[in-house]
Tab-separated table of C-alpha atoms in Angstrom:
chain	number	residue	atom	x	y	z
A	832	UNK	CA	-15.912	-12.268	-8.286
A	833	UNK	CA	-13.142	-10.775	-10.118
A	834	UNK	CA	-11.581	-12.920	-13.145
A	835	UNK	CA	-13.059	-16.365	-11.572
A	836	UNK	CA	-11.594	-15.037	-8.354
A	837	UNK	CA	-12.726	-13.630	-4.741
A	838	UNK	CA	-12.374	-10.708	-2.994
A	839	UNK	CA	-10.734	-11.063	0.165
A	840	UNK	CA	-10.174	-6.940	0.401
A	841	UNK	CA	-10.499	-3.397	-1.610
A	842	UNK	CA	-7.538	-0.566	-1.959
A	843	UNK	CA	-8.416	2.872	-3.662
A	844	UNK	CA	-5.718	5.411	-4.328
A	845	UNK	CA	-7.823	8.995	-4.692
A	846	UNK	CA	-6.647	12.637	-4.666
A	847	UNK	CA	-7.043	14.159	-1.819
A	848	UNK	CA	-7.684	15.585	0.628
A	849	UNK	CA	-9.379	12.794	2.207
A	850	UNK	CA	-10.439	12.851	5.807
A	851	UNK	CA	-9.811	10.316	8.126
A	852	UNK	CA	-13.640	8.765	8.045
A	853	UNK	CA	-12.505	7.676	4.353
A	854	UNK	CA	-14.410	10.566	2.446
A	855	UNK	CA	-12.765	12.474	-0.596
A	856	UNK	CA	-12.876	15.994	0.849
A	857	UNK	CA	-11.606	17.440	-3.058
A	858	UNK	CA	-14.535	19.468	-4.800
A	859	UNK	CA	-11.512	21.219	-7.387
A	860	UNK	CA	-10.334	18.102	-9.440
A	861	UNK	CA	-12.434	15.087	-8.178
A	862	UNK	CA	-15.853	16.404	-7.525
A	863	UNK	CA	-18.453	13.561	-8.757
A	864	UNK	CA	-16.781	11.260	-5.604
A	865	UNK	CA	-16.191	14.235	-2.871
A	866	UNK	CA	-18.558	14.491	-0.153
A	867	UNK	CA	-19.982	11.019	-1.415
A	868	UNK	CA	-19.707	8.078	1.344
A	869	UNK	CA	-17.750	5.057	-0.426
A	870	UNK	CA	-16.514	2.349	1.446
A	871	UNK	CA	-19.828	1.243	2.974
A	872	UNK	CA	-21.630	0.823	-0.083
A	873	UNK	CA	-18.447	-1.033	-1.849
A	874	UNK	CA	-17.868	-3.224	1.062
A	875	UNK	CA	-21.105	-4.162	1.174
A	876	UNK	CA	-21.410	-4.854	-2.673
A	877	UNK	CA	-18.366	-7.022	-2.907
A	878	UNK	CA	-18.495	-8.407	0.603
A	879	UNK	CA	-14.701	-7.528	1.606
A	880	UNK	CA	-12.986	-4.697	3.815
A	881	UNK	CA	-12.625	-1.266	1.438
A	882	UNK	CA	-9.645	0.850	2.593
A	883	UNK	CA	-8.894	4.172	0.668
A	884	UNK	CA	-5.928	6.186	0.820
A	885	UNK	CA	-4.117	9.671	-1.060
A	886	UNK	CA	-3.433	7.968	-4.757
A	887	UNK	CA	0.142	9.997	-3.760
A	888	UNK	CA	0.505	7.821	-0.749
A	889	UNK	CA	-0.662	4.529	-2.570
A	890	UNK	CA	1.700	4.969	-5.021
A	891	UNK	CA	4.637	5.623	-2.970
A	892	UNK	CA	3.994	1.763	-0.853
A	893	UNK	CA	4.204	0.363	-4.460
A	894	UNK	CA	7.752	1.598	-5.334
A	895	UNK	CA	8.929	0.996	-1.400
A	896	UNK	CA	7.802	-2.350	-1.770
A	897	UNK	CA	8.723	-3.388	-5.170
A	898	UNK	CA	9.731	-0.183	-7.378
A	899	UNK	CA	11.914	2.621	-7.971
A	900	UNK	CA	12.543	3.288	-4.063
A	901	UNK	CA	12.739	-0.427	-2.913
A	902	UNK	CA	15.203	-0.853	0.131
A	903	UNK	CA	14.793	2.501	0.584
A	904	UNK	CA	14.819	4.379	4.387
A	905	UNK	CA	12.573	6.814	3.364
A	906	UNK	CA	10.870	8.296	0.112
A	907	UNK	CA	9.666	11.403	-1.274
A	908	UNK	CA	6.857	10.309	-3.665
A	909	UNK	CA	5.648	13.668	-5.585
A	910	UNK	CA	2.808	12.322	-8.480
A	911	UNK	CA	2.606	14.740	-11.462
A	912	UNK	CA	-0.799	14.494	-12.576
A	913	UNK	CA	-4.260	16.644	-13.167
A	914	UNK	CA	-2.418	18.015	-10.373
A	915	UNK	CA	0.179	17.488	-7.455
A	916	UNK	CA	0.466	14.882	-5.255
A	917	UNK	CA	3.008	14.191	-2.352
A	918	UNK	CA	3.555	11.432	-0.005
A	919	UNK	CA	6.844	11.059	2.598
A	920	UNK	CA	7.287	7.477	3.845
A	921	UNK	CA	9.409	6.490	6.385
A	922	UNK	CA	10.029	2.484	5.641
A	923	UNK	CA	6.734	2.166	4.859
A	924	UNK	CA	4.674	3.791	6.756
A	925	UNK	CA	3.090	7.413	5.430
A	926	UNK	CA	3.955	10.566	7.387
A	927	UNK	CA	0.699	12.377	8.101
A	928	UNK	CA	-0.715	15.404	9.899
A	929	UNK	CA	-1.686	15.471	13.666
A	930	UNK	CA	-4.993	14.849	12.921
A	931	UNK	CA	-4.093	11.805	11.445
A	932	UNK	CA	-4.958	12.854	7.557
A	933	UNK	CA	-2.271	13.309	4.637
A	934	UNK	CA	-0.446	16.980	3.963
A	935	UNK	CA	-1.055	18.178	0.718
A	936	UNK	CA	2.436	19.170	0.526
A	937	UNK	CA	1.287	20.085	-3.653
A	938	UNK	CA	0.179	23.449	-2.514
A	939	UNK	CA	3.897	25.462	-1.741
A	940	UNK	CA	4.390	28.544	-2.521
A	941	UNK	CA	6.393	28.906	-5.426
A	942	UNK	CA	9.140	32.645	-5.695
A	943	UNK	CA	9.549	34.478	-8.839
A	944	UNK	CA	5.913	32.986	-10.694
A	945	UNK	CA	2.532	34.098	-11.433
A	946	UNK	CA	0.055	30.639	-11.119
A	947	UNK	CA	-2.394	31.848	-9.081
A	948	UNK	CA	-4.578	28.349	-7.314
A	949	UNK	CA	-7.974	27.409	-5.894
A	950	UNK	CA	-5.981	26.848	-2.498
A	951	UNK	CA	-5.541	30.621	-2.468
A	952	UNK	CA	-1.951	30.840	-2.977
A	953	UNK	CA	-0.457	33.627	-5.767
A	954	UNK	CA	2.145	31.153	-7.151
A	955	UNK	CA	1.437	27.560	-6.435
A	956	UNK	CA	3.694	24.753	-7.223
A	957	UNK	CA	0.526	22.734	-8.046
A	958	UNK	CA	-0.325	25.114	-10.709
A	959	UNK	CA	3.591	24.914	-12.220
A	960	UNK	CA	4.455	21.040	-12.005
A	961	UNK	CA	1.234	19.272	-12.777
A	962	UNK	CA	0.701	17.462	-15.949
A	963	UNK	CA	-2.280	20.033	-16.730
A	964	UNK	CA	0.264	22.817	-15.870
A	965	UNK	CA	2.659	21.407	-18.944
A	966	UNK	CA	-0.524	20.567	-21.186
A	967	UNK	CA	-0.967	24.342	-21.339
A	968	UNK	CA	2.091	25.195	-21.658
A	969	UNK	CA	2.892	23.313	-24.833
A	970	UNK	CA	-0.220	24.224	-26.103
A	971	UNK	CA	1.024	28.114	-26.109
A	972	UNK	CA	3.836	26.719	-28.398
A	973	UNK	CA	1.436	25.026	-30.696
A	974	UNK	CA	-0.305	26.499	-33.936
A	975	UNK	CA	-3.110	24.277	-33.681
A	976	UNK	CA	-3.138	22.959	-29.679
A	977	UNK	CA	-5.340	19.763	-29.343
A	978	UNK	CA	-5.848	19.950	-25.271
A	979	UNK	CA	-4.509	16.697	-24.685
A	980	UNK	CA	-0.861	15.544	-23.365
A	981	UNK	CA	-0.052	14.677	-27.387
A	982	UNK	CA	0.471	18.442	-27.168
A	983	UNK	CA	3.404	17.927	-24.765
A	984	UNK	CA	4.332	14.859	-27.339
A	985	UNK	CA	4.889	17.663	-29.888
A	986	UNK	CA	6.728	19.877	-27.252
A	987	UNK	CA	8.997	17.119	-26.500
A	988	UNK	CA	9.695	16.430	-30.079
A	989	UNK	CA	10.432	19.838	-30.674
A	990	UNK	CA	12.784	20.636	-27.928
A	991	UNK	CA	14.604	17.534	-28.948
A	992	UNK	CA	15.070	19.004	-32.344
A	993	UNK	CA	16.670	21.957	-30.738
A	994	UNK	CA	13.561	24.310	-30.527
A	995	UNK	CA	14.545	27.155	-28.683
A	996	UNK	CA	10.823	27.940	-27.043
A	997	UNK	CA	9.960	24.208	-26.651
A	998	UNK	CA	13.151	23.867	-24.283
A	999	UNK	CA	12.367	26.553	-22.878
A	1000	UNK	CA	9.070	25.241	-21.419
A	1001	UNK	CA	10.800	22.549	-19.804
A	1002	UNK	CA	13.336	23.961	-18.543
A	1003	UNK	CA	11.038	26.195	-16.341
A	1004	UNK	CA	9.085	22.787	-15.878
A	1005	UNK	CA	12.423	21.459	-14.572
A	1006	UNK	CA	13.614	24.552	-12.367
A	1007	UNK	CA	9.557	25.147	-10.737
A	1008	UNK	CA	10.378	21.408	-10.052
A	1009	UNK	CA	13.351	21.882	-7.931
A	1010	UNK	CA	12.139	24.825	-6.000
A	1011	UNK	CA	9.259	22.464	-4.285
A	1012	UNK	CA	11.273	19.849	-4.214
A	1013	UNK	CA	14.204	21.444	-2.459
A	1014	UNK	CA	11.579	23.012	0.393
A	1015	UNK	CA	10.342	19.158	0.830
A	1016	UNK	CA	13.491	17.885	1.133
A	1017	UNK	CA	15.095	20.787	3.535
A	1018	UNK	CA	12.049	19.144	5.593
A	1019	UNK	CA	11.476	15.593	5.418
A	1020	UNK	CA	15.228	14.532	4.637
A	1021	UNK	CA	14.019	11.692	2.272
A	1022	UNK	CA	17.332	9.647	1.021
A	1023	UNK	CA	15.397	8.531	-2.311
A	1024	UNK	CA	12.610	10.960	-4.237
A	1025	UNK	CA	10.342	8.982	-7.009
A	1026	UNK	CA	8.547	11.099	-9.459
A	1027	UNK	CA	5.410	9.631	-10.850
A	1028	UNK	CA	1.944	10.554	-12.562
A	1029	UNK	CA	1.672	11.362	-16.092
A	1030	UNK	CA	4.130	13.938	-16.422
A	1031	UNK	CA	6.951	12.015	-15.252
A	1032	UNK	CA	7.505	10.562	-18.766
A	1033	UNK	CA	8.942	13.848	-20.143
A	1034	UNK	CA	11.872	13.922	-17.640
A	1035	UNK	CA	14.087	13.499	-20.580
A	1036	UNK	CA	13.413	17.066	-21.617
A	1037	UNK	CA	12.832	18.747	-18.067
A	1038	UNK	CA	15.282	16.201	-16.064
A	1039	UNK	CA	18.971	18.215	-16.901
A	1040	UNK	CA	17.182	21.710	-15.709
A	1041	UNK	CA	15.995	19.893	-12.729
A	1042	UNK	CA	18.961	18.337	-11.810
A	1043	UNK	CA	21.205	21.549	-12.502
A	1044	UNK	CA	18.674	23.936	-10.402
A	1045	UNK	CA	18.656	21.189	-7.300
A	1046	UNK	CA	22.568	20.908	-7.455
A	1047	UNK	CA	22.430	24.595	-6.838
A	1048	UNK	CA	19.705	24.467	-4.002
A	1049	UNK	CA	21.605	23.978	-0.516
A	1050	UNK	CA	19.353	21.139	1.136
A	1051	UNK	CA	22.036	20.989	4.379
A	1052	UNK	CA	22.417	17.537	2.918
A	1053	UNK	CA	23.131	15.360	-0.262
A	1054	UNK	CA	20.737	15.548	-3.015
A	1055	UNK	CA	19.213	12.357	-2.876
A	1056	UNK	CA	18.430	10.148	-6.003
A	1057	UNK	CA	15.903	11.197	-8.407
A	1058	UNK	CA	13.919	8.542	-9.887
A	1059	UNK	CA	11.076	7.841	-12.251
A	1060	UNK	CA	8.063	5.438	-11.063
A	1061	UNK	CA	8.628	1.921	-12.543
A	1062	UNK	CA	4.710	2.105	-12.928
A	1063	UNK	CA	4.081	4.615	-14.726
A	1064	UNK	CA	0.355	6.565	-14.097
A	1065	UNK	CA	-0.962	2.952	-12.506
A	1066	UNK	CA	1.128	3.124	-9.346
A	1067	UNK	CA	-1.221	4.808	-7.291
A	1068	UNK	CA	-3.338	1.674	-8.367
A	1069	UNK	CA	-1.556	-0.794	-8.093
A	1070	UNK	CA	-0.280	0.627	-4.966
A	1071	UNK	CA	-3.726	0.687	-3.461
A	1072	UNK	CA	-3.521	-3.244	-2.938
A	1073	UNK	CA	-0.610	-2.750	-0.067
A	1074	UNK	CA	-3.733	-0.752	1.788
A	1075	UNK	CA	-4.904	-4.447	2.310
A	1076	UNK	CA	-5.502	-5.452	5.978
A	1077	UNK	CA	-3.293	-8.485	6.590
Protein backbone atom coordinates (compact mmCIF):
# COMPACT_ATOMS: atom_id res chain seq x y z
CA UNK A 1 0.00 0.00 0.00
CA UNK A 2 1.09 3.41 -0.68
CA UNK A 3 -0.75 6.36 1.35
CA UNK A 4 -3.96 3.97 2.07
CA UNK A 5 -3.68 3.18 -1.61
CA UNK A 6 -2.77 0.14 -4.11
CA UNK A 7 -0.42 -0.46 -6.52
CA UNK A 8 -1.78 -1.20 -9.75
CA UNK A 9 1.95 -0.61 -11.51
CA UNK A 10 5.79 0.66 -10.89
CA UNK A 11 7.81 3.38 -13.22
CA UNK A 12 11.62 4.03 -12.47
CA UNK A 13 13.49 6.72 -14.31
CA UNK A 14 17.48 5.59 -13.91
CA UNK A 15 20.65 6.75 -15.73
CA UNK A 16 21.64 4.77 -18.11
CA UNK A 17 22.67 2.84 -20.02
CA UNK A 18 20.14 0.33 -19.37
CA UNK A 19 19.76 -2.75 -21.49
CA UNK A 20 16.74 -3.90 -22.83
CA UNK A 21 16.23 -6.93 -20.07
CA UNK A 22 15.64 -3.82 -17.61
CA UNK A 23 19.22 -3.88 -15.95
CA UNK A 24 21.22 -0.56 -15.19
CA UNK A 25 24.30 -1.29 -17.29
CA UNK A 26 26.12 2.25 -15.53
CA UNK A 27 29.11 1.22 -13.13
CA UNK A 28 30.52 5.32 -13.47
CA UNK A 29 27.67 7.29 -11.66
CA UNK A 30 25.08 4.65 -10.46
CA UNK A 31 27.05 1.69 -9.37
CA UNK A 32 25.24 0.23 -6.06
CA UNK A 33 22.03 -0.62 -8.71
CA UNK A 34 24.18 -1.66 -12.02
CA UNK A 35 24.48 -5.18 -12.78
CA UNK A 36 21.78 -5.75 -9.93
CA UNK A 37 18.38 -7.48 -11.28
CA UNK A 38 15.38 -5.08 -10.15
CA UNK A 39 12.14 -5.49 -11.46
CA UNK A 40 11.61 -9.10 -10.34
CA UNK A 41 12.25 -8.61 -6.86
CA UNK A 42 10.04 -5.17 -6.81
CA UNK A 43 7.26 -6.71 -8.68
CA UNK A 44 7.14 -9.36 -6.59
CA UNK A 45 7.31 -7.24 -3.30
CA UNK A 46 4.54 -4.89 -4.23
CA UNK A 47 2.58 -7.29 -6.38
CA UNK A 48 2.28 -4.92 -9.61
CA UNK A 49 4.11 -4.77 -13.14
CA UNK A 50 7.74 -2.74 -12.61
CA UNK A 51 8.79 -1.00 -15.86
CA UNK A 52 12.13 1.04 -15.86
CA UNK A 53 13.28 3.39 -18.31
CA UNK A 54 16.50 6.23 -19.01
CA UNK A 55 15.44 8.95 -16.10
CA UNK A 56 16.28 11.25 -19.55
CA UNK A 57 13.54 9.48 -21.37
CA UNK A 58 11.06 9.48 -18.31
CA UNK A 59 11.37 12.88 -17.97
CA UNK A 60 10.87 13.91 -21.42
CA UNK A 61 6.95 11.80 -21.46
CA UNK A 62 6.27 14.12 -18.44
CA UNK A 63 6.73 17.51 -20.22
CA UNK A 64 5.11 15.91 -23.69
CA UNK A 65 2.28 15.03 -21.73
CA UNK A 66 1.73 17.80 -19.38
CA UNK A 67 4.95 20.20 -19.28
CA UNK A 68 7.18 22.47 -20.96
CA UNK A 69 6.90 20.56 -24.48
CA UNK A 70 3.11 19.71 -24.33
CA UNK A 71 1.50 19.68 -27.92
CA UNK A 72 4.70 19.33 -29.05
CA UNK A 73 5.74 17.10 -32.51
CA UNK A 74 8.80 16.18 -31.18
CA UNK A 75 11.26 17.01 -28.19
CA UNK A 76 14.78 17.18 -27.39
CA UNK A 77 14.90 16.42 -23.62
CA UNK A 78 18.76 16.93 -22.50
CA UNK A 79 18.75 16.45 -18.25
CA UNK A 80 21.67 18.34 -16.62
CA UNK A 81 22.50 16.38 -13.73
CA UNK A 82 25.51 14.23 -11.93
CA UNK A 83 25.81 14.01 -15.53
CA UNK A 84 24.10 14.15 -19.08
CA UNK A 85 21.13 12.80 -20.10
CA UNK A 86 19.28 12.90 -23.56
CA UNK A 87 16.07 11.64 -24.81
CA UNK A 88 14.40 12.53 -28.57
CA UNK A 89 10.65 11.83 -28.67
CA UNK A 90 8.69 11.81 -31.52
CA UNK A 91 4.88 12.46 -30.09
CA UNK A 92 5.55 10.37 -27.49
CA UNK A 93 7.23 7.71 -28.22
CA UNK A 94 11.32 7.58 -27.40
CA UNK A 95 13.72 7.25 -30.35
CA UNK A 96 16.10 4.41 -29.55
CA UNK A 97 18.98 2.41 -31.01
CA UNK A 98 18.55 -0.70 -33.30
CA UNK A 99 18.92 -2.84 -30.63
CA UNK A 100 16.10 -1.44 -29.11
CA UNK A 101 18.06 0.41 -25.99
CA UNK A 102 18.40 4.35 -25.49
CA UNK A 103 21.56 6.46 -27.17
CA UNK A 104 23.48 8.12 -24.73
CA UNK A 105 23.59 11.02 -26.92
CA UNK A 106 25.56 12.81 -23.38
CA UNK A 107 28.80 11.49 -24.62
CA UNK A 108 29.64 14.04 -27.98
CA UNK A 109 32.60 15.13 -28.62
CA UNK A 110 33.01 18.54 -27.71
CA UNK A 111 35.93 21.11 -30.25
CA UNK A 112 38.18 23.54 -28.67
CA UNK A 113 38.02 21.77 -24.70
CA UNK A 114 40.06 19.70 -22.52
CA UNK A 115 37.33 17.32 -20.26
CA UNK A 116 38.69 14.24 -20.74
CA UNK A 117 35.56 11.17 -19.74
CA UNK A 118 35.23 7.58 -18.55
CA UNK A 119 33.55 6.96 -22.09
CA UNK A 120 37.02 7.56 -23.53
CA UNK A 121 36.43 10.67 -25.30
CA UNK A 122 39.25 13.79 -24.91
CA UNK A 123 36.53 16.49 -24.63
CA UNK A 124 33.15 15.23 -23.65
CA UNK A 125 30.08 17.26 -23.51
CA UNK A 126 29.11 15.18 -20.44
CA UNK A 127 32.10 16.36 -18.66
CA UNK A 128 31.23 20.33 -19.74
CA UNK A 129 27.30 20.58 -19.22
CA UNK A 130 26.57 18.44 -16.22
CA UNK A 131 25.60 19.88 -12.97
CA UNK A 132 28.93 18.25 -11.43
CA UNK A 133 30.77 19.89 -14.41
CA UNK A 134 29.44 23.57 -13.05
CA UNK A 135 29.86 22.45 -9.25
CA UNK A 136 33.59 22.48 -10.03
CA UNK A 137 33.70 25.11 -11.83
CA UNK A 138 32.33 27.59 -9.33
CA UNK A 139 34.21 26.04 -6.84
CA UNK A 140 37.60 27.29 -8.75
CA UNK A 141 36.02 30.81 -8.23
CA UNK A 142 35.46 30.26 -4.58
CA UNK A 143 37.91 31.05 -1.58
CA UNK A 144 36.45 28.56 0.54
CA UNK A 145 34.43 25.93 -2.06
CA UNK A 146 31.87 23.77 -0.06
CA UNK A 147 31.39 20.84 -2.89
CA UNK A 148 27.85 21.27 -3.12
CA UNK A 149 25.60 23.18 -5.88
CA UNK A 150 25.36 26.27 -3.05
CA UNK A 151 28.76 26.81 -4.67
CA UNK A 152 27.08 27.54 -8.03
CA UNK A 153 24.44 29.65 -5.69
CA UNK A 154 27.45 31.89 -4.95
CA UNK A 155 28.59 31.82 -8.68
CA UNK A 156 25.26 32.91 -9.73
CA UNK A 157 25.13 35.64 -7.22
CA UNK A 158 28.30 36.84 -8.24
CA UNK A 159 27.94 37.00 -11.93
CA UNK A 160 24.75 38.82 -11.27
CA UNK A 161 26.68 41.42 -9.43
CA UNK A 162 28.78 41.87 -12.47
CA UNK A 163 31.74 39.50 -11.54
CA UNK A 164 33.84 39.32 -14.37
CA UNK A 165 35.19 35.46 -13.69
CA UNK A 166 31.78 34.27 -12.34
CA UNK A 167 30.21 35.23 -15.88
CA UNK A 168 32.68 33.94 -17.30
CA UNK A 169 31.97 30.38 -16.08
CA UNK A 170 28.67 30.50 -17.48
CA UNK A 171 29.14 31.78 -20.34
CA UNK A 172 31.40 28.78 -21.35
CA UNK A 173 28.56 26.73 -19.52
CA UNK A 174 26.22 28.40 -22.04
CA UNK A 175 28.44 28.17 -25.34
CA UNK A 176 29.69 24.04 -24.39
CA UNK A 177 25.80 23.97 -24.24
CA UNK A 178 25.10 24.98 -27.72
CA UNK A 179 27.82 23.05 -29.37
CA UNK A 180 25.96 19.57 -28.27
CA UNK A 181 22.97 20.89 -28.69
CA UNK A 182 23.42 22.18 -32.21
CA UNK A 183 25.00 18.47 -33.31
CA UNK A 184 21.56 16.95 -31.74
CA UNK A 185 19.52 19.11 -33.41
CA UNK A 186 21.41 19.06 -37.04
CA UNK A 187 20.20 15.29 -36.32
CA UNK A 188 17.01 14.69 -34.77
CA UNK A 189 15.22 18.01 -36.04
CA UNK A 190 13.29 18.35 -32.68
CA UNK A 191 10.77 21.55 -33.04
CA UNK A 192 10.83 22.06 -29.06
CA UNK A 193 14.20 21.28 -26.73
CA UNK A 194 13.43 21.12 -22.72
CA UNK A 195 16.36 21.42 -20.48
CA UNK A 196 16.01 19.75 -17.15
CA UNK A 197 18.07 18.21 -14.13
CA UNK A 198 19.59 20.27 -11.56
CA UNK A 199 21.49 22.58 -13.52
CA UNK A 200 18.74 23.89 -15.46
CA UNK A 201 17.91 26.41 -12.69
CA UNK A 202 20.94 28.63 -13.49
CA UNK A 203 19.80 29.34 -17.10
CA UNK A 204 19.42 32.87 -16.04
CA UNK A 205 23.17 33.26 -15.96
CA UNK A 206 24.22 30.71 -18.81
CA UNK A 207 20.81 31.16 -20.97
CA UNK A 208 21.97 34.70 -23.10
CA UNK A 209 25.50 32.82 -24.03
CA UNK A 210 23.49 29.90 -25.03
CA UNK A 211 21.10 31.50 -26.97
CA UNK A 212 23.73 33.91 -28.73
CA UNK A 213 26.22 30.81 -29.57
CA UNK A 214 23.01 28.65 -31.06
CA UNK A 215 21.81 31.76 -33.14
CA UNK A 216 25.22 31.53 -34.65
CA UNK A 217 25.22 27.63 -35.16
CA UNK A 218 23.61 26.88 -38.75
CA UNK A 219 21.16 23.89 -37.82
CA UNK A 220 19.72 23.93 -41.78
CA UNK A 221 16.63 24.88 -39.84
CA UNK A 222 15.01 27.27 -37.19
CA UNK A 223 16.31 27.16 -33.78
CA UNK A 224 13.63 25.65 -32.02
CA UNK A 225 12.34 26.84 -28.54
CA UNK A 226 14.42 26.47 -25.57
CA UNK A 227 12.68 25.66 -22.49
CA UNK A 228 13.18 24.89 -18.84
CA UNK A 229 11.41 21.63 -17.25
CA UNK A 230 8.22 22.74 -15.39
CA UNK A 231 9.44 19.96 -12.88
CA UNK A 232 12.33 20.78 -11.93
CA UNK A 233 14.98 17.65 -10.83
CA UNK A 234 11.57 15.36 -10.16
CA UNK A 235 10.60 15.01 -13.81
CA UNK A 236 12.38 12.02 -14.51
CA UNK A 237 10.14 10.83 -11.51
CA UNK A 238 7.30 11.85 -12.00
CA UNK A 239 7.73 10.99 -15.53
CA UNK A 240 8.35 7.38 -14.68
CA UNK A 241 4.46 6.92 -13.99
CA UNK A 242 3.65 7.41 -18.00
CA UNK A 243 5.96 3.97 -18.20
CA UNK A 244 2.64 2.46 -16.78
CA UNK A 245 1.13 -0.38 -18.89
CA UNK A 246 -2.42 0.73 -19.71
Amino acid sequence: MAAGRSISAVGIGASGPIDREGVIRNPETLPAFTDVELLAPIAAELAAPVRIDNDAVTAALYEVSQGAARGSTSTLMVTLGTGVGVAALRGIEPVRGSDGTHPEAGHLSVTGAHAPCYCGRLACWEQLVSRSALQRAAGSLLRVAKGTATDIDDAAERAQQGNADAIAIFDAFGRHLAEGLADLLTVVRSSCVVLGGSAARYQPAFGPELNRRLAEIDLYGPVPPVRISSAGVFGGAIGAAYLAPN
